Amino acid sequence: PLIRREDYRPFDWLVPEIRLDFTLGLERTLVVATLKVERNPNGEPASEIRLNGDGLTPLDVTVDGHASNSWRMEGSDLLVDLPGDAHEIRFATEIAPVANSQLMGLYASNGMLCTQCEAEGFRRITFFPDRPDVLSTYTVRMEGPKDAFPVLLSNGNRIAAGGGEDGTHWAEWHDPWPKPSYLFALVAGDLVARKDRFTTMSGREVDLAIWVRAEDLDRTGHAMESLIKSMKWDEQVFGREYDLDQFNIVAVGDFNMGAMENKGLNVFNTKYVLADPETATDGDYDGIEGVIAHEYFHNWSGNRVTCRDWFQLSLKEGFTVLRDQLFSQDMQGEAVKRIEDVRLLRSVQFPEDSGPLAHPIRPDSFREIGNFYTSTVYNKGAEVIRMMRTMAGPERFREGTDLYFGRHDGEAATCEDFIRAMEDGAGLDLAQFRLWYSQAGTPKVEVSLAHEGEAATLTLRQTVPVTPGQPDKQPMPIPLRLALLDRETGRHNGEQLIVLDKPEQVHRFEGFAAKPVLSVNRGFSAPVAIERVIDSDDLVFLAKNDDDAFARYEAMQELIVGHLVAVVEGGLDERVQDAARSSIAEVMRVIVTDAALDDSMRGELMMLPGQTYIAEQLTVADPGAIHAAREALKGWLAKSLEMELVALHERASGISSGMDRAARGARKVKTQALVFLAAGNPELAERMAAAQYDAADTMTDRQGALMVLAGLAGPQRTHKLIDFYNRFQGDALVIDKWFSLQAGSLHPHVIEHVHALAQHPDFNIKNPNRVRSLYMAFTGTPLGFHAADGEGYRMIADLILALDPINASTAARFVPPLGRWRRIEPGRAALMRGELERIAAHADLSRDTFEQVTRSLG
Ligand code: ARG
Ligand code: ZN
């Protein structure tokens, strides 16, 4: 059934307290639940309570201590008759963790037991009103064999523990903070902890622990440092303090997502915990820092203030992503982090917003909420709140968030509550701005600058594109930071913030004897697509001179995208193409050699726009043609700048050890230089990459070299792939890299490689990290996934069908790449659509995959 936002009603009952008693076993776990329920004064008077279940059978139902017959099942829900205003309901359920391949609810991973309840996994453990607006205090007792489960964890504080007879033991946990069921967690296993302490700003002593398998303990230092930095930062920047005596993190190797913010007991994918320089890249280090922060920040934006219903998901996710982005900017430098965030937004969220799965950051309906943990809800959601911050300024924004947290602490709130707190606390008028929550689609802003006499005239025009179910759109407030640069000196008289809130606006600027160069959407102040009328000379000027790092990067991207789009659209004279390539090479030379530029930023400026972002600029895209044009440009740049690139690689090789900013920047530009050289002089690139691989003392250097080799045909490809495998065999996270480097490569035989890797003894369809490392990487390949005969599409459709019964939420995540068919040239589009239809024809599809496939077919 389709669930609609407008149908929200409060639940008829409150459940102020729940007690859970677990008798743990991998094969079989018994759960006894005791619920105190009271009539909700804000609900309808009801004579029964509906408790959600998923695949459960109720055992021994009692009401107020008496065995009860007045209950029935409706579908998978348990309905219990309740004549009075307050009752105690008790029942048992039995579950089989080892058989739980969905990894939702209570499941087994590597001999340990753990849970994932968001969004609707709790109902796979016990019957409960499994919705985020029912808040309860939890007491959890668990008991099990001490040898298999020496460590027993749940939310809150451990209040008692003891040994039982015949090798069993138990622990009891109490969480004083009322919470919805999606924040429940339990972990039992043979784990060891890295421990530390944190003293909060008001003097609370918090015991910190990061729990992992014994062999992983020495790879937890970075995660612990990141946690401590996050706790400090949230106090300093948002005034948020931790509120329990313990904070536990557990790393698990089988996990559907990145991590989960369960109250006081965050559960993480090992990928976002474990790191040392030999096995994790600089990117992995940043990912860990960002995700640890993200989950920690949820303690306030998510847990203390939670969501009323799942349509409000962006209330916690958009806001928490913004918080983790601001944190990472403070830790690593603002400019590079901003560029990285925008690159992600444009390569994942923009395509989502322009395709069949487009939805507003606050969706209006869904069948399966698991399908709405999207880049739109997360990343566009963060951009929307960032715009409020840009319009208010950081101080007033903080007044807004203080008011929000203060006003709604302990509540299940809505996006509307957040907006109102921003209006009242930050002093913004957001009447029209609310459209950002209800309208899908990336707004397009046309920009042109004219000059006459002493005045420059700026014309801005916006349109919000049609998206599924939303034919008519209203203009939205779009905050644009801009500056007018003097074309002699590159200087400007300060930045302005213009809010474009009408279909068209004209702004006059006096005092410009000569036409200035416009720098617009500086810092990417609004998540829009800018279409500006601008000479390529002006783009070159901005790419060399703009004092806003993002705008400088943007000018470079625009220069390149403009050229690639022109090549793909065809009809260009060779000489015109060469002239464009030469001017790009000219700017690239400045970027590669500019001694004033730090290497981290240089690495960003050197990166060519990605395949999907280029495809976004075209109404229908030919992935083969885009790839060819992009490779041709890379080759041209490599040939024009071979000496400079080799010199850059050499200089950077001299400083690439260590974890400081200079060393990290050096590693980034080294691999970036190889990426170009591979397209212009493959033999040279092969030699240099093999040497970088052999000399590598970090995974960053080693992976970078291997990535380049994986796309080349020479003998070093095989040598180094074998070496890498042998070196890291048994280290799951590194073997994931080995799979994805091959599956995501530009090698012409990538399809055969993926077929072979699927047969490799280390491939395991039940492990989401391994599945993603092989197949998600593959969906990005122009020569593999987009092979003109449709074999890549078939492979992904086969995967979806094989994975759907095992792990539906992971299977459904492979549908969107096929859903892009409308924007792809007709030959491939028909093949993609054919695969979607083949999937749709299967009976017994999961709700997850069914919804994604039907939406994609439109
Ligand atoms: N709340 C988690 C996070 O953002 C993600 C949980 C995703 N769960 C899911 N079933 N999709 O950190
Ligand atoms: Zn989150």
PDB file of C-alpha atoms in Angstrom, residues 686 690 706 708-723 741-743 745 747 749-750 753 757:
ATOM      1  CA  GLU A 686      52.417   1.935 -16.296  1.00  0.00           C
ATOM      2  CA  ALA A 690      54.213   0.267 -10.838  1.00  0.00           C
ATOM      3  CA  LEU A 706      46.588   0.049  -8.662  1.00  0.00           C
ATOM      4  CA  VAL A 708      45.515   3.378 -12.727  1.00  0.00           C
ATOM      5  CA  LEU A 709      47.077  -0.014 -13.535  1.00  0.00           C
ATOM      6  CA  ALA A 710      43.674  -1.731 -13.422  1.00  0.00           C
ATOM      7  CA  GLY A 711      42.581   0.305 -16.437  1.00  0.00           C
ATOM      8  CA  LEU A 712      45.731  -0.400 -18.457  1.00  0.00           C
ATOM      9  CA  ALA A 713      46.532  -3.398 -20.631  1.00  0.00           C
ATOM     10  CA  GLY A 714      50.204  -3.935 -19.757  1.00  0.00           C
ATOM     11  CA  PRO A 715      51.683  -6.805 -17.696  1.00  0.00           C
ATOM     12  CA  GLN A 716      51.963  -4.741 -14.507  1.00  0.00           C
ATOM     13  CA  ARG A 717      48.188  -4.856 -14.140  1.00  0.00           C
ATOM     14  CA  THR A 718      48.224  -8.573 -13.417  1.00  0.00           C
ATOM     15  CA  HIS A 719      51.450  -8.485 -11.398  1.00  0.00           C
ATOM     16  CA  LYS A 720      50.224  -5.872  -9.012  1.00  0.00           C
ATOM     17  CA  LEU A 721      46.700  -7.252  -8.697  1.00  0.00           C
ATOM     18  CA  ILE A 722      48.174 -10.587  -7.644  1.00  0.00           C
ATOM     19  CA  ASP A 723      50.591  -8.938  -5.265  1.00  0.00           C
ATOM     20  CA  LEU A 741      39.275  -1.442  -8.369  1.00  0.00           C
ATOM     21  CA  GLN A 742      38.790  -4.135 -10.988  1.00  0.00           C
ATOM     22  CA  ALA A 743      35.021  -3.794 -11.280  1.00  0.00           C
ATOM     23  CA  SER A 745      38.015   0.164 -14.051  1.00  0.00           C
ATOM     24  CA  HIS A 747      39.562  -1.589 -18.856  1.00  0.00           C
ATOM     25  CA  HIS A 749      37.234  -6.157 -20.698  1.00  0.00           C
ATOM     26  CA  VAL A 750      35.705  -5.030 -17.420  1.00  0.00           C
ATOM     27  CA  HIS A 753      36.513  -9.355 -15.146  1.00  0.00           C
ATOM     28  CA  LEU A 757      35.174 -12.027  -9.833  1.00  0.00           C
TER      29      LEU A 757
END
